[in-house]
Coordinates of C-alpha atoms in Angstrom, one line a residue:
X1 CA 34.2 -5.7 41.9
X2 CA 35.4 -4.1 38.7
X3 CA 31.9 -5.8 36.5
X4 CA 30.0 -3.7 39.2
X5 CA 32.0 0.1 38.8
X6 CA 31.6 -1.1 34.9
X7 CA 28.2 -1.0 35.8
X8 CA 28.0 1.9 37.7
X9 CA 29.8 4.0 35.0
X10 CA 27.2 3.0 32.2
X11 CA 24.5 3.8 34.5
X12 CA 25.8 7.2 35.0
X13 CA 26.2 8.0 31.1
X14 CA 22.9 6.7 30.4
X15 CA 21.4 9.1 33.0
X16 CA 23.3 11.9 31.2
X17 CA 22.4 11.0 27.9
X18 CA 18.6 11.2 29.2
X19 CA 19.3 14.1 31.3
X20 CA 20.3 16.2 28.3
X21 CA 17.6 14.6 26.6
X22 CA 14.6 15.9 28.5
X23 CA 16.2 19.5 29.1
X24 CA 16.6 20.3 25.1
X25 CA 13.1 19.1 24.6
X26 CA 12.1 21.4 27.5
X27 CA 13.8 24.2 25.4
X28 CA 12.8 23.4 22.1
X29 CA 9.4 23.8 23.0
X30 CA 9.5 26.1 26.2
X31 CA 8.0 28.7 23.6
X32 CA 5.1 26.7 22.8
X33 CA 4.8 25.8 26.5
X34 CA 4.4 29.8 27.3
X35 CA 2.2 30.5 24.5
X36 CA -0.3 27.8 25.7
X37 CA 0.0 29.4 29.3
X38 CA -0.6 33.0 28.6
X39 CA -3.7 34.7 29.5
X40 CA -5.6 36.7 27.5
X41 CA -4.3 40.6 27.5
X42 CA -6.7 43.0 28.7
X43 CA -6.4 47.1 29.1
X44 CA -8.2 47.1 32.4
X45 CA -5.7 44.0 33.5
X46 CA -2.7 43.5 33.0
X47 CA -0.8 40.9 34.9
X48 CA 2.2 41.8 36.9
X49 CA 4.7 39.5 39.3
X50 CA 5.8 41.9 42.4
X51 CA 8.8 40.6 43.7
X52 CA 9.2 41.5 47.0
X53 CA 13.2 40.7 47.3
X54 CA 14.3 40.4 43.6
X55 CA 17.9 39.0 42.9
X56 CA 20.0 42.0 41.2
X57 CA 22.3 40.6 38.2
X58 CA 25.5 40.2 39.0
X59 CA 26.3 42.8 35.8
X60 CA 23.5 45.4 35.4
X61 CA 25.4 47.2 32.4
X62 CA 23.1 47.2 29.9
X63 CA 24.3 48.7 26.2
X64 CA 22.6 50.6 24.0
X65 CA 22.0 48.1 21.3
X66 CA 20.5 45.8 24.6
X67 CA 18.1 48.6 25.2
X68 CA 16.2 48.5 21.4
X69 CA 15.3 45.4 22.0
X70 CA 13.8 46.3 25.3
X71 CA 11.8 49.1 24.0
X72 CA 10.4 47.1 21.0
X73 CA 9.6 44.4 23.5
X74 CA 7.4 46.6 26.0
X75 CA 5.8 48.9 22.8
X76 CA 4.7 44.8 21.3
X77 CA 3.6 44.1 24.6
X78 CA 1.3 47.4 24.7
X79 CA 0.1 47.2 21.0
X80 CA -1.3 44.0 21.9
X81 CA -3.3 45.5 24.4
X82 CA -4.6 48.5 22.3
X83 CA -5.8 46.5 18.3
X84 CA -6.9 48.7 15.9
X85 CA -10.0 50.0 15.7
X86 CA -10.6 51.7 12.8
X87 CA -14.4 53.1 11.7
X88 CA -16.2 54.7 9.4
X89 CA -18.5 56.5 10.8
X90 CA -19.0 58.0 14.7
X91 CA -22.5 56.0 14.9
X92 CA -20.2 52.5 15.1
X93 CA -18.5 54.3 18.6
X94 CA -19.2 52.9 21.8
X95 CA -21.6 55.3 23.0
X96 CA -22.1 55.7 26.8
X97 CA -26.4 56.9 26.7
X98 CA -27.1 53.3 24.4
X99 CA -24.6 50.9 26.6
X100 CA -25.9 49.0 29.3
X101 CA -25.4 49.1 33.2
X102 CA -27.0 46.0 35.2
X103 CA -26.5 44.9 39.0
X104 CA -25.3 41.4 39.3
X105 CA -27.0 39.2 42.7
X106 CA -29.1 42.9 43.7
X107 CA -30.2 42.8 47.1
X108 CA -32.0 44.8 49.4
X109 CA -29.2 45.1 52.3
X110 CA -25.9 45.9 51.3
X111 CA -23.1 45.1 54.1
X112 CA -19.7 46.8 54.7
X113 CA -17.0 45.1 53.2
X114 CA -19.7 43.4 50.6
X115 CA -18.2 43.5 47.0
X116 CA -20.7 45.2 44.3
X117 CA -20.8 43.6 40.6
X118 CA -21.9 45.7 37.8
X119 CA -22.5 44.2 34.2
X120 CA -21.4 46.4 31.5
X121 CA -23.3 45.4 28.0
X122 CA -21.4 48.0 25.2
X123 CA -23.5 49.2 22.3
X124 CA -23.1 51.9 20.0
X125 CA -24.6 55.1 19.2
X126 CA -27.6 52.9 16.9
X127 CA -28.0 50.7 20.1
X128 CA -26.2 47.7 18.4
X129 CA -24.2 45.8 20.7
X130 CA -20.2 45.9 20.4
X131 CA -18.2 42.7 20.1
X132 CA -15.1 44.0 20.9
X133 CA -13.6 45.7 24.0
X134 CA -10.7 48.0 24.5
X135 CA -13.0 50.9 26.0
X136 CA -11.3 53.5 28.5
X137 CA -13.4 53.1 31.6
X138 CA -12.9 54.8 34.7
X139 CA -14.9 53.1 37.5
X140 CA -15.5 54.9 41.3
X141 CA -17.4 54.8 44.5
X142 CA -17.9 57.3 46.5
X143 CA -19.4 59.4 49.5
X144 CA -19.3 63.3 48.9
X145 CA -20.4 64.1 52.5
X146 CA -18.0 61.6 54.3
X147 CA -15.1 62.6 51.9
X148 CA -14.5 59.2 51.3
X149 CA -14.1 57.3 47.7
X150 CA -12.3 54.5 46.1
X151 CA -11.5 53.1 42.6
X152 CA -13.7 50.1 41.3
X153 CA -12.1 47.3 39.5
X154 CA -12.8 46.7 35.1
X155 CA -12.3 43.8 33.6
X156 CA -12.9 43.4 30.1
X157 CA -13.7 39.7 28.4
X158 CA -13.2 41.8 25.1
X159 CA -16.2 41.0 23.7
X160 CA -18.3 44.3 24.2
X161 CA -18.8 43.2 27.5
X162 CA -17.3 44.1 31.5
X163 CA -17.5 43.1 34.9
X164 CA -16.6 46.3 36.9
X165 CA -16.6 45.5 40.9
X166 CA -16.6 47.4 43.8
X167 CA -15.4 47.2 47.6
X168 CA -17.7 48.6 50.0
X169 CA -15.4 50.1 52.0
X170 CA -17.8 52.2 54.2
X171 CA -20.8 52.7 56.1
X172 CA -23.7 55.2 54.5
X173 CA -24.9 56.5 51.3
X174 CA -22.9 55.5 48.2
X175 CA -22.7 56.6 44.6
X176 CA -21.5 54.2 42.0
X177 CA -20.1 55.7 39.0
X178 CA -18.6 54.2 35.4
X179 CA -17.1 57.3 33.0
X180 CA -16.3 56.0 29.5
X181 CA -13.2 58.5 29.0
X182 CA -12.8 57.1 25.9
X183 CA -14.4 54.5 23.6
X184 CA -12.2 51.6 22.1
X185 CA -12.3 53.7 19.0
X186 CA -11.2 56.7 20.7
X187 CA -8.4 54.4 22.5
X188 CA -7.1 53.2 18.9
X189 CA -7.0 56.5 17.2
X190 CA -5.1 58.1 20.3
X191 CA -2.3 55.0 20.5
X192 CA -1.9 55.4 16.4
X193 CA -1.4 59.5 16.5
X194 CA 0.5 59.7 19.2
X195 CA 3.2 57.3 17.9
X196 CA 3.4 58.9 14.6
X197 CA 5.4 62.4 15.5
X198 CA 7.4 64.2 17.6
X199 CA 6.0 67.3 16.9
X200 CA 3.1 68.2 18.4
X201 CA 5.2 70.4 20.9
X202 CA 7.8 72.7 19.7
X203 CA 10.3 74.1 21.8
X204 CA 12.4 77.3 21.5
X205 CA 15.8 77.5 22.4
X206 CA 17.4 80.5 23.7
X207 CA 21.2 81.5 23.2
X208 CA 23.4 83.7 24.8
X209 CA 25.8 86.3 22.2
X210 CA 27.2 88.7 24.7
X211 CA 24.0 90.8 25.9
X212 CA 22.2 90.0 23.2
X213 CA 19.9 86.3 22.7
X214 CA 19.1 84.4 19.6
X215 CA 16.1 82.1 19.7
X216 CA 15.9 79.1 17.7
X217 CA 13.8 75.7 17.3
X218 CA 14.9 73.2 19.7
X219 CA 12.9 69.3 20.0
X220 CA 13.7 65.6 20.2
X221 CA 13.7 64.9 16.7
X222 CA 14.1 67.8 14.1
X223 CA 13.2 67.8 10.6
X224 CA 15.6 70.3 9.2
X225 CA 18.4 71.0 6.6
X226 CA 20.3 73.2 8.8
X227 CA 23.3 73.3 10.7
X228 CA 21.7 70.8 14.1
X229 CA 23.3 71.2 18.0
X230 CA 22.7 67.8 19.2
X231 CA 22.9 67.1 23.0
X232 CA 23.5 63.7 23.2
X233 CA 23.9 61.6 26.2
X234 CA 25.9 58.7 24.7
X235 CA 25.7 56.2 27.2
X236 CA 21.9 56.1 27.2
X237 CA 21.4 57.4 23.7
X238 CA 19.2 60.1 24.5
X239 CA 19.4 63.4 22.3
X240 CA 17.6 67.1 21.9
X241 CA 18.5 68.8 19.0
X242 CA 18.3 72.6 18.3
X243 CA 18.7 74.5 15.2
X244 CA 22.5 75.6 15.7
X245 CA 22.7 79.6 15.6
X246 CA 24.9 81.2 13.0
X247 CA 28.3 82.0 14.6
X248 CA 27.4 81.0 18.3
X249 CA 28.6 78.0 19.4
X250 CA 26.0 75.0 20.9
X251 CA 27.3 75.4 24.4
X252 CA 25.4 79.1 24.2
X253 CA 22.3 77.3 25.0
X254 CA 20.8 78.3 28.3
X255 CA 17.2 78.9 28.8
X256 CA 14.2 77.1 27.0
X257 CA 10.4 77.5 26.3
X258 CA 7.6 75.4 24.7
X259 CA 3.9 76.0 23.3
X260 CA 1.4 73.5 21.5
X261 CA 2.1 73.2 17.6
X262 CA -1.3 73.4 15.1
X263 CA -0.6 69.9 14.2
X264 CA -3.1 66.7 14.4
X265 CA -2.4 63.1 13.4
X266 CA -6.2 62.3 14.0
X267 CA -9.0 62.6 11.3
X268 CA -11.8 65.3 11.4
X269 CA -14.0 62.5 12.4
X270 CA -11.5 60.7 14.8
X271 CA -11.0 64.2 17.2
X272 CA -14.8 64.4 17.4
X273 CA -14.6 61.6 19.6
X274 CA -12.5 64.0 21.9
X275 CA -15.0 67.2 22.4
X276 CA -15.2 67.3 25.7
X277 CA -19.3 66.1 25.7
X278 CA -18.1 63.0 24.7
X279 CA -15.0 62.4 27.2
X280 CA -15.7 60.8 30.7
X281 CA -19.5 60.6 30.3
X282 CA -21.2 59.0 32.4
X283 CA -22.5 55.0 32.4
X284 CA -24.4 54.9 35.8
X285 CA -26.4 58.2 35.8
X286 CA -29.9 56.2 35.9
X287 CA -28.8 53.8 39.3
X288 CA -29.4 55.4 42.6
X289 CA -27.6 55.9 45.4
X290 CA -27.1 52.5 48.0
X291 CA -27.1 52.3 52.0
X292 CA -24.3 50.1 52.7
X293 CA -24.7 48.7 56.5
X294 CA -22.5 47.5 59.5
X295 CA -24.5 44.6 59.5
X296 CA -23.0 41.8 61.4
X297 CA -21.4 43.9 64.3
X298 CA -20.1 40.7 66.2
X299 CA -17.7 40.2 63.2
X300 CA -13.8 41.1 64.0
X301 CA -12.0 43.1 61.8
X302 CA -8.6 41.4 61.2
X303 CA -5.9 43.8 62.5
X304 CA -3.7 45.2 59.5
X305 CA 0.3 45.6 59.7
X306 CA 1.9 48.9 59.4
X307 CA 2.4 49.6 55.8
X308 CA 6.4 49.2 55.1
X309 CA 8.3 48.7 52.1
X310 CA 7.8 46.2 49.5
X311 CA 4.6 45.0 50.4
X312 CA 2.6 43.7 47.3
X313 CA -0.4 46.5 46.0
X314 CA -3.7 45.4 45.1
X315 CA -6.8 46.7 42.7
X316 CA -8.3 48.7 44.1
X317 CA -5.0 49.3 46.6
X318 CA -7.4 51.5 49.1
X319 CA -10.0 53.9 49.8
X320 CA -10.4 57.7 51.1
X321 CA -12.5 57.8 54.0
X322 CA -12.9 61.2 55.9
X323 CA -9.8 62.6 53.6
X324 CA -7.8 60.2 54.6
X325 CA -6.4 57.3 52.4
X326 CA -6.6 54.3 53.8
X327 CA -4.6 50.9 52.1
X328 CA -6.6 47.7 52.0
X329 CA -3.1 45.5 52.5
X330 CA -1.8 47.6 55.4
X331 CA -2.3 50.6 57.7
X332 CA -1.0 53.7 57.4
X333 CA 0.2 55.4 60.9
X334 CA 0.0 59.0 61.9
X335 CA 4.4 59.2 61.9
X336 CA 6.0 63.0 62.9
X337 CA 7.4 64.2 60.1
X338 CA 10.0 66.1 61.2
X339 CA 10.9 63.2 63.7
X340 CA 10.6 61.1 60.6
X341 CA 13.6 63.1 58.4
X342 CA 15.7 63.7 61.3
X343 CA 19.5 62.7 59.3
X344 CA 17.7 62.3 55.6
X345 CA 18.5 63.5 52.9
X346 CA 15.7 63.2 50.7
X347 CA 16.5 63.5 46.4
X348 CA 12.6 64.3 44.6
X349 CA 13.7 63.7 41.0
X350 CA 11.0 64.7 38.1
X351 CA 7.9 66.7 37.4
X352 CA 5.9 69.3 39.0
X353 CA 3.9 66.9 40.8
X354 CA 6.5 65.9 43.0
X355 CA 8.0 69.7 43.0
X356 CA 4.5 69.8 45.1
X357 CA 5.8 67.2 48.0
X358 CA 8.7 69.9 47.9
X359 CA 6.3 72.9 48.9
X360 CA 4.6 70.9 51.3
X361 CA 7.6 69.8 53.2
X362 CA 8.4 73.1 53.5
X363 CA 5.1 74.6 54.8
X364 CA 4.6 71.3 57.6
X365 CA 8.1 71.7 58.9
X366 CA 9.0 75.5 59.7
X367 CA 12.8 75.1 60.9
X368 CA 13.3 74.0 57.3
X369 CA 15.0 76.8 55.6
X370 CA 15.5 77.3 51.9
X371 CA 18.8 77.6 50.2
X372 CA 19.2 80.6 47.3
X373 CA 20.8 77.8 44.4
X374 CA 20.7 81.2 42.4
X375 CA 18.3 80.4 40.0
X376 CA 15.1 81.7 39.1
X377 CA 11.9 80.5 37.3
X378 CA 9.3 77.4 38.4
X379 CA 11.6 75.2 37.1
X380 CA 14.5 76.1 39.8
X381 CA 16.3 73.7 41.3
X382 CA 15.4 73.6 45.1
X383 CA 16.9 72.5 48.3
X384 CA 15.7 72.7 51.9
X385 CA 18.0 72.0 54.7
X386 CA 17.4 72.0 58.7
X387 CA 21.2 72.1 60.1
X388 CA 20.0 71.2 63.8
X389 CA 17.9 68.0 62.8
X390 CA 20.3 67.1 59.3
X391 CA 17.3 67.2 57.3
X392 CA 18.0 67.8 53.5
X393 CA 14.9 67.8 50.5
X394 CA 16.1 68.3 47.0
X395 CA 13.8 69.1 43.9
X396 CA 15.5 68.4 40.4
X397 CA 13.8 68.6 37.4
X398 CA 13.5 65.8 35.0
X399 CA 15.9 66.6 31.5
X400 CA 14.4 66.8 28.3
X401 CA 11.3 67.2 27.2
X402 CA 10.4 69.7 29.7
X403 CA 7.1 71.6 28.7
X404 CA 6.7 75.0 29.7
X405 CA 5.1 78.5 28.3
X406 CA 7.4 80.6 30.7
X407 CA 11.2 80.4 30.4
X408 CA 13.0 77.9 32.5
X409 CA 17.0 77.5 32.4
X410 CA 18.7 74.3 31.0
X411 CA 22.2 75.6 32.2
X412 CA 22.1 72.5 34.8
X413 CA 19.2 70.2 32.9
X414 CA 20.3 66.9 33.3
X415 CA 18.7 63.5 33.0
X416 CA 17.8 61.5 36.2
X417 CA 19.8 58.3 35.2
X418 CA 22.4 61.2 35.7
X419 CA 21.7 62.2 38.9
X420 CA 21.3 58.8 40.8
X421 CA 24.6 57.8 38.9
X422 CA 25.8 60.7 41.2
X423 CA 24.6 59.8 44.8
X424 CA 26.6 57.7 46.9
X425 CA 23.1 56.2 48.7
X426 CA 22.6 54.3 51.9
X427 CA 20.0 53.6 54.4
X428 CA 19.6 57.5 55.5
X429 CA 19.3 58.6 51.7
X430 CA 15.9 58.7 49.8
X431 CA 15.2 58.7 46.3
X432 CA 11.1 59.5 45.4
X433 CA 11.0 59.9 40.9
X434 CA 8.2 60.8 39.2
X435 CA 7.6 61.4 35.8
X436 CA 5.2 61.1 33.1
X437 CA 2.9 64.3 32.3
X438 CA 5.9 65.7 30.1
X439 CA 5.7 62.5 28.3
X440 CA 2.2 62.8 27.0
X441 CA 2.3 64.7 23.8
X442 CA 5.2 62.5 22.4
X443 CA 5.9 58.6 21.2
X444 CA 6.0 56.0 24.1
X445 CA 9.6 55.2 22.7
X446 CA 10.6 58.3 24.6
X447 CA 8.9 57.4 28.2
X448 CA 10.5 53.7 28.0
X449 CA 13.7 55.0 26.9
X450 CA 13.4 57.1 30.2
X451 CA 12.3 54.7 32.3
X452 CA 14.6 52.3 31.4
X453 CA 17.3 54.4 31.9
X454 CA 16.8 55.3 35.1
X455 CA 16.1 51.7 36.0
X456 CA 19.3 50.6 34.9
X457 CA 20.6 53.4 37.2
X458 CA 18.6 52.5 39.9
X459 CA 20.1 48.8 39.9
X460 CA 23.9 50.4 39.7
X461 CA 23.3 52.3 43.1
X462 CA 21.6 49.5 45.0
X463 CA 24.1 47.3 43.9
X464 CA 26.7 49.9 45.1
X465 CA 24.1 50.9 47.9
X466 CA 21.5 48.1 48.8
X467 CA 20.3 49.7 51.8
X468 CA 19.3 53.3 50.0
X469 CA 15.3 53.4 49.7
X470 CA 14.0 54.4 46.3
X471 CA 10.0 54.7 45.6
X472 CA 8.4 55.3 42.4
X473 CA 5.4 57.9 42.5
X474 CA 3.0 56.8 39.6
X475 CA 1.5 59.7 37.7
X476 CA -1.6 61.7 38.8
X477 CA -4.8 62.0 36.7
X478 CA -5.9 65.0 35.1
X479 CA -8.6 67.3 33.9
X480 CA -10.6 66.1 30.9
X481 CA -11.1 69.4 29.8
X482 CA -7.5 69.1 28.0
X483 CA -6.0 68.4 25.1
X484 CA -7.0 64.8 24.6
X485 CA -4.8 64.1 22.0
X486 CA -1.8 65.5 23.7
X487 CA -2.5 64.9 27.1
X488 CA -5.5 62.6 27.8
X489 CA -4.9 60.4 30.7
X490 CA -5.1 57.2 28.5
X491 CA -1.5 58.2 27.3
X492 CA -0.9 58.5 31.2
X493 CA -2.3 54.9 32.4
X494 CA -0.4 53.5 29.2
X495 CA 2.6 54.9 31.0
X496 CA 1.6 53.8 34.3
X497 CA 1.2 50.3 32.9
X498 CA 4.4 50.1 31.5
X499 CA 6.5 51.5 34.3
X500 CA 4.7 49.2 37.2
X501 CA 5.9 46.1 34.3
X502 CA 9.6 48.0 34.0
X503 CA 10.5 48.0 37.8
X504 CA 8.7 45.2 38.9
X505 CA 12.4 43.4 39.5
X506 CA 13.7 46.0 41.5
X507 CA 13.4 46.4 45.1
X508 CA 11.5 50.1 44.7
X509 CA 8.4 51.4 46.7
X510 CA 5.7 52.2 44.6
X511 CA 3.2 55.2 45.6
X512 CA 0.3 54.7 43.1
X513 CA -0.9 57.8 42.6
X514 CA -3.0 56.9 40.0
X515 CA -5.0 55.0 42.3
X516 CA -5.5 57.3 45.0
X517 CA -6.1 60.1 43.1
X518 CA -9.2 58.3 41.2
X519 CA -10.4 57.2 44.4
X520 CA -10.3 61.0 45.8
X521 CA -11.9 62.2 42.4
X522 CA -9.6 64.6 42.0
X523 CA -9.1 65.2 38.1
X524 CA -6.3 67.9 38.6
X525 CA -2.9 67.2 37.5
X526 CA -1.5 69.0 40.9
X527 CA -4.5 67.4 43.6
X528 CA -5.0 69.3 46.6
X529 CA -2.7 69.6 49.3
X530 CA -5.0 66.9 51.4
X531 CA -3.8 64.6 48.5
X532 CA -0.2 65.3 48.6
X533 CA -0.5 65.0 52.3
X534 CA -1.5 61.6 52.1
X535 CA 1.4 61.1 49.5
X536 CA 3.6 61.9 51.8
X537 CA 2.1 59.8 54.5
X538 CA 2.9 56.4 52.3
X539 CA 6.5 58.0 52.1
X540 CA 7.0 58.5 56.3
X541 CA 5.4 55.1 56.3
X542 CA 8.1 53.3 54.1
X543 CA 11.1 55.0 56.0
X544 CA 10.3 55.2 59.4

């Protein structure tokens, strides 16, 4: 009896001893392991894992010197996606009139629901074909008289080379269309410039002294000898800095104003790739219009769930059909609105983009009445009640940088992190952020530091709060007769990639409004109201 525990008790060391073996081999090399495993990184895909029901750590305070690491982590993981590309001359370019378009399997009938391949060969302006990839494609199908449209899918083997594929969503005739916005030249130059300064915006601070005011340079970083007010949030280390008035003390500040600086981190030759001939030009000019078909009428459509919260997106994640969007996971219902926000109270935290879902709330529901916050200006805080229903919409602006040519206030400016730290939350409270177009002009240091911020905030209150619903409304495209190096939407889809890959382990909704609004071709930083509409629409759908 005691020769077999003997036994027993060997066994069980030996079984350790392997045990402990196996698992610090599995760790010494869990870093090779990965590196064999990872896919090759493309622009046009990058690879996210949606969890629909993450686990929240059980302490989400994160310190500052945790969150360096996290912004040198994501910019890595985006400068591997955008390699330099430097060239000599502006013949080398990928140029959209020499690259070639060719339909994969062409056929003579094309069904509903078929999926269209298109074969992009890149050559540049001296018809030589590109070996590389990297090129800022925008790809779209569309119907102008049945007001329908949807996004078309790129992938890039980075070799000069794409498949871009689209959904035939719809019955009748369809236009295909490919815009090189930029080419992979273009891409490089813009990524390089815009993380080299700070200043391509300069802001002017105003200061109270009695009746008079005293203007002086304000921005995020500041180059200057003199006397600096910094305005430092200490807890997430974010700062603005204005030139400190003589004899007026920093608390003085209170309204603010910015215009575009004369200042260019791109060569002569570099911001020709950005007159606005050679942004969004067209790949597919020479292919005609298709006739897509019901075709097999005896085939079911599969019924579609009600779109709710935290169901996984996909690319393309929907199509426009008679100015209405239309998800390819899920269907979107026709939901009351003001049946929808009865008890609500609704926090829209960012941009003017979402300061539009506030102006159209207030137009579709008339009892709503608007409450004098005694400010003045666009950038005015705004808040909408309906006391019989207990329907409240708030509109905040997004802190620092806030670009502007009239005079807003920044007695009250305050960063969102801020805000949700505020708000108790629960299931009748919902938060919608969106930010991004402010972001543009400056180093994508500054947009992660944001986002990360209010991510870390975001897990505080639904730790506190697990039952409050917060969505995330991804930036809108814009015109492309802009700025390009302070605003071109490739800063914006850089943005959009890295806040998708920021929250992806938070229970959030996500309204991809950079989706819909390719697929409704709308190129406007604020769409139309039949846009917003359908904005909104995803947002009745989540809550209701």
């Amino acid at each position: 009896m005691t020769m077999r525990i003997a036994n027993h008790k060997s066994l069980l060391v030996l079984l350790f001893i392997i045990a402990s073996w196996i698992t610090f081999a599995v760790i010494q090399n869990s870093t090779k392991l990965w590196t064999v495993l990872r896919l090759p990184l493309s622009l046009h895909h990058w690879n996210f894992i949606m969890k629909t029901h993450p686990e929240l750590p059980l302490n989400p305070v994160v310190s500052p010197t945790e969150t360096e690491p996290r912004i040198r982590r994501i910019t890595e993981k985006l400068d591997q996606l955008i390699p330099p590309r430097p060239f000599t001359n502006v013949s080398s370019t990928t140029s959209a009139t020499h690259s070639r378009a060719s339909l994969l399997s062409p056929r003579d009938t094309h069904c509903r629901g078929d999926r269209l391949d298109v074969l992009l060969e890149m050559r540049d302006r001296l018809g030589r074909r590109k070996e590389y990839g990297g090129d800022f494609l925008r790809a779209r199908v569309s119907s102008p008289a049945l007001k329908a449209g949807a996004s078309g899918k790129v992938t890039d083997f980075n070799n000069g080379t794409y498949l871009v594929s689209f959904t035939l969503f719809w019955e009748g005739r369809v236009s295909l269309s490919v815009l090189l916005i930029h080419p992979s030249e273009g891409v490089s130059a813009l990524w390089r410039a815009r993380n080299q300064g700070y200043d391509r915006v300069i802001f002017t601070g105003h200061f109270n002294r009695g009746t008079a005011q005293v203007n002086t340079d304000c921005a995020l970083v500041l180059n200057s000898s003199a006397e600096l007010c910094e305005y430092l949030d200490t807890r997430d280390q974010e700062a603005f800095y204005c030139v400190k008035p003589p004899h007026i003390p920093c608390a003085a500040l209170s309204h603010m104003h910015s215009k575009n600086k004369d200042v260019s981190y791109l060569s002569k030759q570099e911001r020709s790739l950005f007159e606005r001939s050679n942004v969004g030009v067209e790949m597919m000019a020479k292919f005609n219009a298709i006739t897509v078909s019901k075709c097999n009428s005896e085939k079911t459509v599969p019924v579609k769930r009600q779109c709710k919260f935290g169901m996984a997106s996909t690319i393309p994640s929907g199509h426009v059909w008679k100015d209405t969007w239309n998800p390819v996971s899920c269907s979107l219902a026709a939901i009351e609105m003001k049946e929808c926000l009865r008890g609500k109270f609704i926090y829209l935290l960012g941009d003017s983009t979402i300061r539009q879902w506030m102006e159209y709330f207030k137009s579709s529901i008339n009892t709503l009445k608007s409450v004098d916050l005694h400010e003045s200006g666009k950038f005015q805080k705004q808040l909408a009640v309906d006391l019989n229903e207990n329907i409240n919409i708030q509109w905040q602006k997004h802190g620092y940088p806030l670009i502007g040519s009239l005079t807003y206030s920044v007695k009250e400016i305050e960063y969102i992190a801020q805000v949700i730290d505020r708000i108790g939350g629960e299931k009748n409270t919902i938060i919608v952020i969106s930010l991004g177009q402010h972001f543009r002009p400056f180093p994508i240091d500054v947009f992660i530091r944001r986002a990360l911020n209010i991510h870390d905030a975001v897990q505080r209150l639904l730790l506190r709060s697990p039952d409050t619903v917060v969505i995330i409304k991804a930036e809108n495209i814009r015109e492309m007769n802009v700025d390009m190096e302070r605003f071109s939407d490739f800063h914006g889809y850089i943005q959009y990639l890295a806040l998708k890959d920021i929250f992806q382990d938070l229970n959030v909704g996500i309204i991809d409004a950079w989706d819909i609004t390719i697929a409704y071709g709308t190129n406007n930083v604020h769409p139309p109201q039949s846009v917003v509409r359908n904005q909104i629409n995803i947002l009745l759908n989540f809550i209701c």
